[in-house]
Coordinates of C-alpha atoms and ligand atoms in Angstrom, one line a residue:
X1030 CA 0.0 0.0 0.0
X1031 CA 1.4 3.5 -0.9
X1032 CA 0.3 6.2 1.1
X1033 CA 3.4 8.5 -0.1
X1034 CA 2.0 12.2 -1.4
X1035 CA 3.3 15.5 -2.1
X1036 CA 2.3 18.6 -0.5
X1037 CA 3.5 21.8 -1.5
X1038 CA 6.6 20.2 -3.6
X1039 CA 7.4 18.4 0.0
X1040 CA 7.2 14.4 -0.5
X1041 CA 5.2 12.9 2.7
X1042 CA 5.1 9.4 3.9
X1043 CA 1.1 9.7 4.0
X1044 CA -1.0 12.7 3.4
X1045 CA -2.6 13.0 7.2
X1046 CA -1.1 16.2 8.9
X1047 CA -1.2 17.1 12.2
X1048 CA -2.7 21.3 12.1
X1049 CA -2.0 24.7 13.6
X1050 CA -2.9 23.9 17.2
X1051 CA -2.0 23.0 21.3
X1052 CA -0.5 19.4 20.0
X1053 CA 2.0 21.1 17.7
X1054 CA 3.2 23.2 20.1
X1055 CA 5.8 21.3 22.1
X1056 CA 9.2 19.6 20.7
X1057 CA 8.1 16.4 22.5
X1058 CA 4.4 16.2 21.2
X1059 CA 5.9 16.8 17.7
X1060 CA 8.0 13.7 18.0
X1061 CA 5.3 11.8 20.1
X1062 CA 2.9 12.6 16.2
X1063 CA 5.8 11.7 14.2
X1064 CA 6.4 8.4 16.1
X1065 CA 2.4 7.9 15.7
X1066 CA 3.1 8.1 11.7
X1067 CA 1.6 12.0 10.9
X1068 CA 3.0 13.0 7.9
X1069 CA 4.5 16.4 8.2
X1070 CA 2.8 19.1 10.9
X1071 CA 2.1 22.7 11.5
X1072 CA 3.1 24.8 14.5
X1073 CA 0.8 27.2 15.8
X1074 CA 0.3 30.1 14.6
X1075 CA 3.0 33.1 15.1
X1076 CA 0.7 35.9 15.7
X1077 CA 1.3 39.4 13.9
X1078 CA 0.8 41.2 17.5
X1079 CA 3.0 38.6 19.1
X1080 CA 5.9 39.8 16.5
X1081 CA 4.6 43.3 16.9
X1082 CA 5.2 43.7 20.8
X1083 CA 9.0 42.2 20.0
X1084 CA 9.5 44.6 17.8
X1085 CA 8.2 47.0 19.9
X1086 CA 10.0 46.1 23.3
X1087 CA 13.1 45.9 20.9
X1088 CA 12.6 49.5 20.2
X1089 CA 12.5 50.8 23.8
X1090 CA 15.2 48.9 24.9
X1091 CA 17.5 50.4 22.3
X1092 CA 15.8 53.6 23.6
X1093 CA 16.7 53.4 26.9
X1094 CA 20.4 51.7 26.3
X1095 CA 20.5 55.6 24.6
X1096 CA 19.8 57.4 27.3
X1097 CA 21.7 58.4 30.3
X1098 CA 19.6 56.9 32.6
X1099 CA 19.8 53.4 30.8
X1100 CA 21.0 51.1 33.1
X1101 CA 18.3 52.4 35.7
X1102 CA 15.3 52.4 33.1
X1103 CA 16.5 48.6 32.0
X1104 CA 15.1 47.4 36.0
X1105 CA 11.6 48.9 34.1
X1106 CA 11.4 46.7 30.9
X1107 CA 11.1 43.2 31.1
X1108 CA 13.5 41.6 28.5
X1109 CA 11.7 38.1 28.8
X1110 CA 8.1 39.8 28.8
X1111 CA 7.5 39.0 25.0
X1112 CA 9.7 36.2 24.2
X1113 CA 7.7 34.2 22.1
X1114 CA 8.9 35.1 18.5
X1115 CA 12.5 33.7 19.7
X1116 CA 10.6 30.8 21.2
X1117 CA 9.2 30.1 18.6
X1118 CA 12.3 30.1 16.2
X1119 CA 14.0 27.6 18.7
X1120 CA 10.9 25.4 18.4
X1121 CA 11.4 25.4 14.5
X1122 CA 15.0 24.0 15.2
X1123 CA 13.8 21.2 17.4
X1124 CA 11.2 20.3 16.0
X1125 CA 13.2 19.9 13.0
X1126 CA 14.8 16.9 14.2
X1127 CA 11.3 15.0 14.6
X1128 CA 11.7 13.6 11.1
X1129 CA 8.6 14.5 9.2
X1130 CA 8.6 18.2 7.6
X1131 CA 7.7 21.4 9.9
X1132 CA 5.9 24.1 8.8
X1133 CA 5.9 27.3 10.6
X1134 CA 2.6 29.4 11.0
X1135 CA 2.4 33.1 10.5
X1136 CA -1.3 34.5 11.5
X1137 CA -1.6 38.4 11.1
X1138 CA -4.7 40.6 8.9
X1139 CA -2.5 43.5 8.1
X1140 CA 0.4 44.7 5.4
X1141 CA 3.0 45.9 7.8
X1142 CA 7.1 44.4 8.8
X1143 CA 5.8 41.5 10.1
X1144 CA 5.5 39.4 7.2
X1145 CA 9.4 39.6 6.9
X1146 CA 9.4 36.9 10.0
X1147 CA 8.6 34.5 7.6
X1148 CA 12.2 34.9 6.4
X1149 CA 13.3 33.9 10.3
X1150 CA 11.0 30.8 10.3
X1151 CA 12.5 29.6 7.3
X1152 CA 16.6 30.1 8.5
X1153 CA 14.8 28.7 11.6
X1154 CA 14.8 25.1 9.7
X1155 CA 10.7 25.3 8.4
X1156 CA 9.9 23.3 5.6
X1157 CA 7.3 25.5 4.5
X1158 CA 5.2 28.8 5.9
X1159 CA 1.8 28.3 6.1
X1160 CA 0.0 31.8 6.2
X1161 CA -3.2 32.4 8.0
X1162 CA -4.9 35.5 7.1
X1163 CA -7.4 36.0 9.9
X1164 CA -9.0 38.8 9.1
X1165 CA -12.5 39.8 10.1
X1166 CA -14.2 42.5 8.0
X1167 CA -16.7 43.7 10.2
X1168 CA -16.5 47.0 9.2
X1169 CA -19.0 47.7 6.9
X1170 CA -17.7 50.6 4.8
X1171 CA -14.6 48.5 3.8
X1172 CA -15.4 47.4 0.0
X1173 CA -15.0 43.8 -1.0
X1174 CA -12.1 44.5 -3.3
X1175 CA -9.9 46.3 -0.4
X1176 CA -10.9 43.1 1.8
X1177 CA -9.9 40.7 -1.3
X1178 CA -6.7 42.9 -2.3
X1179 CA -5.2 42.5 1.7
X1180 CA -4.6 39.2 1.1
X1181 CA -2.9 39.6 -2.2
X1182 CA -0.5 41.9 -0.1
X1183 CA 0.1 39.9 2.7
X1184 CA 0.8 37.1 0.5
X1185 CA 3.6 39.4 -1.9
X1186 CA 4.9 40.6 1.0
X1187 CA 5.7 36.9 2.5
X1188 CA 6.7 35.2 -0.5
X1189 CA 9.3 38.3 -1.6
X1190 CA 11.6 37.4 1.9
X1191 CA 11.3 33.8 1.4
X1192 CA 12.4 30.7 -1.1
X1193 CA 10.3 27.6 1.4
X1194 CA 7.0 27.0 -0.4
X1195 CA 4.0 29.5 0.9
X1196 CA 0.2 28.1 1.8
X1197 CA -2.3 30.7 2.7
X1198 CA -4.9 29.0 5.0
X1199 CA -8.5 31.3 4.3
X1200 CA -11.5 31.8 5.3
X1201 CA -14.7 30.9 2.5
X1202 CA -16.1 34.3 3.3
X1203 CA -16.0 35.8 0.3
X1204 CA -18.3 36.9 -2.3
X1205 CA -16.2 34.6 -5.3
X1206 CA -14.5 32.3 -3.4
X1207 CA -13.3 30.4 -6.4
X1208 CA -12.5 33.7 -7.8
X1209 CA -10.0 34.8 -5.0
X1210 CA -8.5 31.1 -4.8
X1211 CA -7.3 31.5 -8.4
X1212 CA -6.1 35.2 -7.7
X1213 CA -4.0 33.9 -4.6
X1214 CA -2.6 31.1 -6.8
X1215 CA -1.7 33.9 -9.3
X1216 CA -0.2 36.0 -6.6
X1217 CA 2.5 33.2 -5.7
X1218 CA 0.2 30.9 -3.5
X1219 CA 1.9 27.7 -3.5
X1220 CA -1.1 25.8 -2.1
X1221 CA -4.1 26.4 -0.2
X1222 CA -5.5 25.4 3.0
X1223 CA -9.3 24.8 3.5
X1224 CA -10.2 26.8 5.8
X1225 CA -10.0 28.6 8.9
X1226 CA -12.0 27.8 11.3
X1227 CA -13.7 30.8 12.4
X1228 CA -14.5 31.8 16.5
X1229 CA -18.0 33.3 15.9
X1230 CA -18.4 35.2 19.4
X1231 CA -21.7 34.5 20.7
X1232 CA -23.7 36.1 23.7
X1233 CA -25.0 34.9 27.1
X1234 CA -28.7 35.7 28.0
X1235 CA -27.7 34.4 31.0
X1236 CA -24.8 36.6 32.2
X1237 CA -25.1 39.6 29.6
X1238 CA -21.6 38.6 28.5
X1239 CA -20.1 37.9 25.3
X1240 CA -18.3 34.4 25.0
X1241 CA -15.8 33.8 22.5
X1242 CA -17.8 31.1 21.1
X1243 CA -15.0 28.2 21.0
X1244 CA -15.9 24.6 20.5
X1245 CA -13.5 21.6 18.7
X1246 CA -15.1 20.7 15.3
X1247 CA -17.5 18.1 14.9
X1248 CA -17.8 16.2 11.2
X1249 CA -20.8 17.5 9.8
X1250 CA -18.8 20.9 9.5
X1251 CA -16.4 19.3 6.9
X1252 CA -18.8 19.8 3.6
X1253 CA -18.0 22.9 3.1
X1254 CA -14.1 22.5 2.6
X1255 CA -14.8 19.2 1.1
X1256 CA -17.1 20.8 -1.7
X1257 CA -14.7 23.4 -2.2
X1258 CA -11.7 21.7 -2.4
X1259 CA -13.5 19.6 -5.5
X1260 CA -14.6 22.4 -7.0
X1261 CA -10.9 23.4 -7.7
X1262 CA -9.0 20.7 -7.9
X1263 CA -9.2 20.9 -11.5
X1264 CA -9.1 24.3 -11.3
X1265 CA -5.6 25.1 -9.2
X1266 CA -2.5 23.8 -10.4
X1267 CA -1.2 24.2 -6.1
X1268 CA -1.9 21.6 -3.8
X1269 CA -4.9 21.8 -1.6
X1270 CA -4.9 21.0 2.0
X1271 CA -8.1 20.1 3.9
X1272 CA -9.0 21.0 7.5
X1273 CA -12.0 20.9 9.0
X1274 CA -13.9 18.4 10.5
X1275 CA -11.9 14.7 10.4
X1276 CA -12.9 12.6 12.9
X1277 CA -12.7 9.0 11.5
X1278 CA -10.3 7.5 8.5
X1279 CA -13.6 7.4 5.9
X1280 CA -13.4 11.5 6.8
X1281 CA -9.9 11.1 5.8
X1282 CA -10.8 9.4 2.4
X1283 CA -13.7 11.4 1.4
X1284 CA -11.4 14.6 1.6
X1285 CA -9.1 12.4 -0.9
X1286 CA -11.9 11.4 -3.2
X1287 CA -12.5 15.3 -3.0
X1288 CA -9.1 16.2 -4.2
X1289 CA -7.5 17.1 -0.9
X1290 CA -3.3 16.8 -1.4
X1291 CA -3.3 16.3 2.4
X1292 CA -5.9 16.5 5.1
X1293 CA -5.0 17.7 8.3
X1294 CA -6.8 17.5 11.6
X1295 CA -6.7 19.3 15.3
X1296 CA -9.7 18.8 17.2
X1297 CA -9.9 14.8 16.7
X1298 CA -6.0 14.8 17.9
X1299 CA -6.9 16.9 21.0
X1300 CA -10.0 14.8 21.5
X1301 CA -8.1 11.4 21.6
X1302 CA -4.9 11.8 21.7
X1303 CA -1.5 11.4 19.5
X1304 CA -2.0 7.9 18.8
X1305 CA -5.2 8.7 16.6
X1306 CA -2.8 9.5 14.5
X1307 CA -2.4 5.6 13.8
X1308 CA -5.6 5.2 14.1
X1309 CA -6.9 7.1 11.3
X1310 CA -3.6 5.9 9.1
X1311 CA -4.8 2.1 9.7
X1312 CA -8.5 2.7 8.9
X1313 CA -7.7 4.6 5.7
X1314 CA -4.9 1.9 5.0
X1315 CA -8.1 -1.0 5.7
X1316 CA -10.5 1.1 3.3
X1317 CA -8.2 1.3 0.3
X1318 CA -7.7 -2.4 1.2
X1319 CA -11.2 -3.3 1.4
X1320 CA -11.6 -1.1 -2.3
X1321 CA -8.4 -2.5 -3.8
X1322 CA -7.0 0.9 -3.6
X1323 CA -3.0 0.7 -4.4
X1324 CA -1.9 3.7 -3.7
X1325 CA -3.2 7.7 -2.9
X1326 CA -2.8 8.6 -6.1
X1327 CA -5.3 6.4 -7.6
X1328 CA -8.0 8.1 -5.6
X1329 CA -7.0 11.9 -5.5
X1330 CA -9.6 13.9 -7.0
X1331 CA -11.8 10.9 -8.1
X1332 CA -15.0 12.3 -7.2
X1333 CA -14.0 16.2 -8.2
X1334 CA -15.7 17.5 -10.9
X1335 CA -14.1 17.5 -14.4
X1336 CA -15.1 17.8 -17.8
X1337 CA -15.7 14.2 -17.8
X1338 CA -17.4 13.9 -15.3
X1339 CA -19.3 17.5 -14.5
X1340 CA -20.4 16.0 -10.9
X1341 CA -23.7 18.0 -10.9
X1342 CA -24.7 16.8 -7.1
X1343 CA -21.6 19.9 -6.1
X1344 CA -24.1 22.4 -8.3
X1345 CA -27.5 23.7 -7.7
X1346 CA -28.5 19.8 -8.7
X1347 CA -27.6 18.9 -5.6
X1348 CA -29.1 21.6 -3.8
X1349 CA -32.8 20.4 -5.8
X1350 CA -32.0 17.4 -5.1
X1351 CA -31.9 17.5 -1.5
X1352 CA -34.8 19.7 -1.0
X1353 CA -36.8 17.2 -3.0
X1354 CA -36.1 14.2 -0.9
X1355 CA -36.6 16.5 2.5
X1356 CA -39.5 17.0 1.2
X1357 CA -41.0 13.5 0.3
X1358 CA -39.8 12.2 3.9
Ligands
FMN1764 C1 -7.3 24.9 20.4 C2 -7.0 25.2 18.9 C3 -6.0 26.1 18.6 C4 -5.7 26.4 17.3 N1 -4.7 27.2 17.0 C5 -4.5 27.6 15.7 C6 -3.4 28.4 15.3 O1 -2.6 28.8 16.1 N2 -3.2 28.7 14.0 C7 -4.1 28.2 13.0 O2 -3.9 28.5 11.8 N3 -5.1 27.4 13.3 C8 -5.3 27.1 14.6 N4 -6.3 26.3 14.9 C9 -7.2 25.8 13.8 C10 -6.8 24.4 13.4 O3 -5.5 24.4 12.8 C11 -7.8 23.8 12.3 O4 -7.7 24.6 11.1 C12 -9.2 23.9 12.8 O5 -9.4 23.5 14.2 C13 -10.1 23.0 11.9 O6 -9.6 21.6 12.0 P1 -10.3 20.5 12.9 O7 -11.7 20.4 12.5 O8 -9.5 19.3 12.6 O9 -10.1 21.0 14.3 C14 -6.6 25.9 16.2 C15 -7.6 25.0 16.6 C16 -7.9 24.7 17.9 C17 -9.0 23.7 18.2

């Protein structure tokens, strides 16, 4: 059986990798996922204000080493109060040594010097940068097209410091979703990840407060991304990374059968543990079995629409067709 698969030009020993979150976040649990068989992971996320507040403390420390008074004002600033950027770049480093490829993750929603700590992430050791563009446009006089054009930014801005393959990780808010995916891809996008998972904020009757709405994912959520990705698999020549919503090894193979390069997972990981990891690699490795299924490749994309095969149940077919059996029932 040949799970082997390529993601972003990287080759993989299978295409299940471990996402942005808490069980990427320590040099141990990296190796503790790479002993369970994941196939390459992603640290969390970096955060723009995170770099920011370095930056910043940088910047009064050099102030302050200038003035006459320096030595007393350097009692007054911390130099360990923001010391996750460096953290993080020592993190890079040993996670490097796992043996399955690391890819950093750089999370910010504005144009600004930040992006140019992609360029540390990847002298850091990263395989890859995925790029999460986070960015919520609530306010309602900012047009669709300055909204659409700040990711094209963010993205030039990232790939012009670095030569390690770029994946922007998105939200499907937009009005042309397909439309911005092939404008991404255009813009230097080496591959896409579907999607961010939103925190919607939500409010408490109860309290009169407002929560921040957090929950892990549960499967039924995964439709979206999985529509999506077949929608452009034939459409993007980048890979396509899914994440959203895996639970179980057949979540694992539908997101093939979609067109998925590699799926990834977080909340099924913090759920049960590392060693899902193995669990979801044997029960995609018994399905491909049970379908006389040789390798990965055979499947990718099977079910995507094509000219071919048009696939209307991903069109407004679908959609007719479902509201017609609701109905009977
Ligand atoms: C606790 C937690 C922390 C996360 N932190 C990050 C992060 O730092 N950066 C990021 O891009 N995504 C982050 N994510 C999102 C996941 O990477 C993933 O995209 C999302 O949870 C959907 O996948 P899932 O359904 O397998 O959980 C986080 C998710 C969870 C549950």
């Amino acid at each position: 059986m040949n799970l082997d698969t390529s993601y972003l030009g990287l080759k993989l020993r299978n295409p299940l990798v471990a996402s942005a979150g808490p069980m990427t976040q320590t040099a141990e649990r990296i190796k503790r996922l790479a002993e369970a068989g994941v196939g390459a992971v992603v640290l969390p996320s970096l955060f723009e204000e995170q770099i920011r507040a370095e930056a910043d403390r940088d910047e009064r420390l050099a102030e302050v080493n200038m003035d006459s008074f320096g030595e007393a004002m350097t009692f007054l600033v911390d130099p360990d109060a923001s010391p996750w950027p460096r953290q993080y770049l020592d993190l890079i480093g040993r996670a490097a040594g796992s043996g399955v490829p690391v890819i950093a993750s750089l999370n910010g929603s504005t144009t600004g010097g930040w992006t140019d700590y992609a360029r540390a992430m990847q002298d850091a050791g990263a395989a890859a940068i995925e790029l999460n563009i986070y960015y919520l446009p609530g306010d309602p006089v900012i047009p669709s097209h300055d909204a659409e054009q700040r990711y094209i930014d963010i993205l030039t801005a990232v790939k012009s410091v670095v030569s390690v393959p770029v994946a922007v990780k998105l939200t499907p808010f937009f009005s042309s979703f397909g439309a911005m995916a092939l404008r991404l891809e255009k813009a230097g996008a080496d591959g896409l990840v579907l999607f961010n998972r939103f925190m919607q904020p939500d409010i408490n009757p109860d309290t009169f407060t407002i929560s921040t709405g957090f929950k892990l994912s549960s499967p039924a959520e995964s439709t979206l991304a999985r529509s999506w990705i077949a929608r452009l698999r034939g459409q993007v020549s980048g890979s396509l990374a899914a994440s959203t919503g895996v639970e179980t090894a057949d979540d694992v193979a539908a997101y093939l059968l979609a067109g998925a390069d590699v799926v990834m997972t977080t909340s099924a990981l913090l759920r049960h543990g590392p060693g899902h990891v193995t669990a979801l690699l044997d029960g995609l490795t018994a399905w491909m079995d049970r379908k006389g299924i040789g390798s990965v490749g055979e499947i990718r994309g099977l079910l995507a629409p094509s000219a071919e095969t048009p696939q209307p149940g991903f069109g407004r077919y679908g959609y007719l067709h479902a509201v017609e059996q609701a109905t009977r029932t």
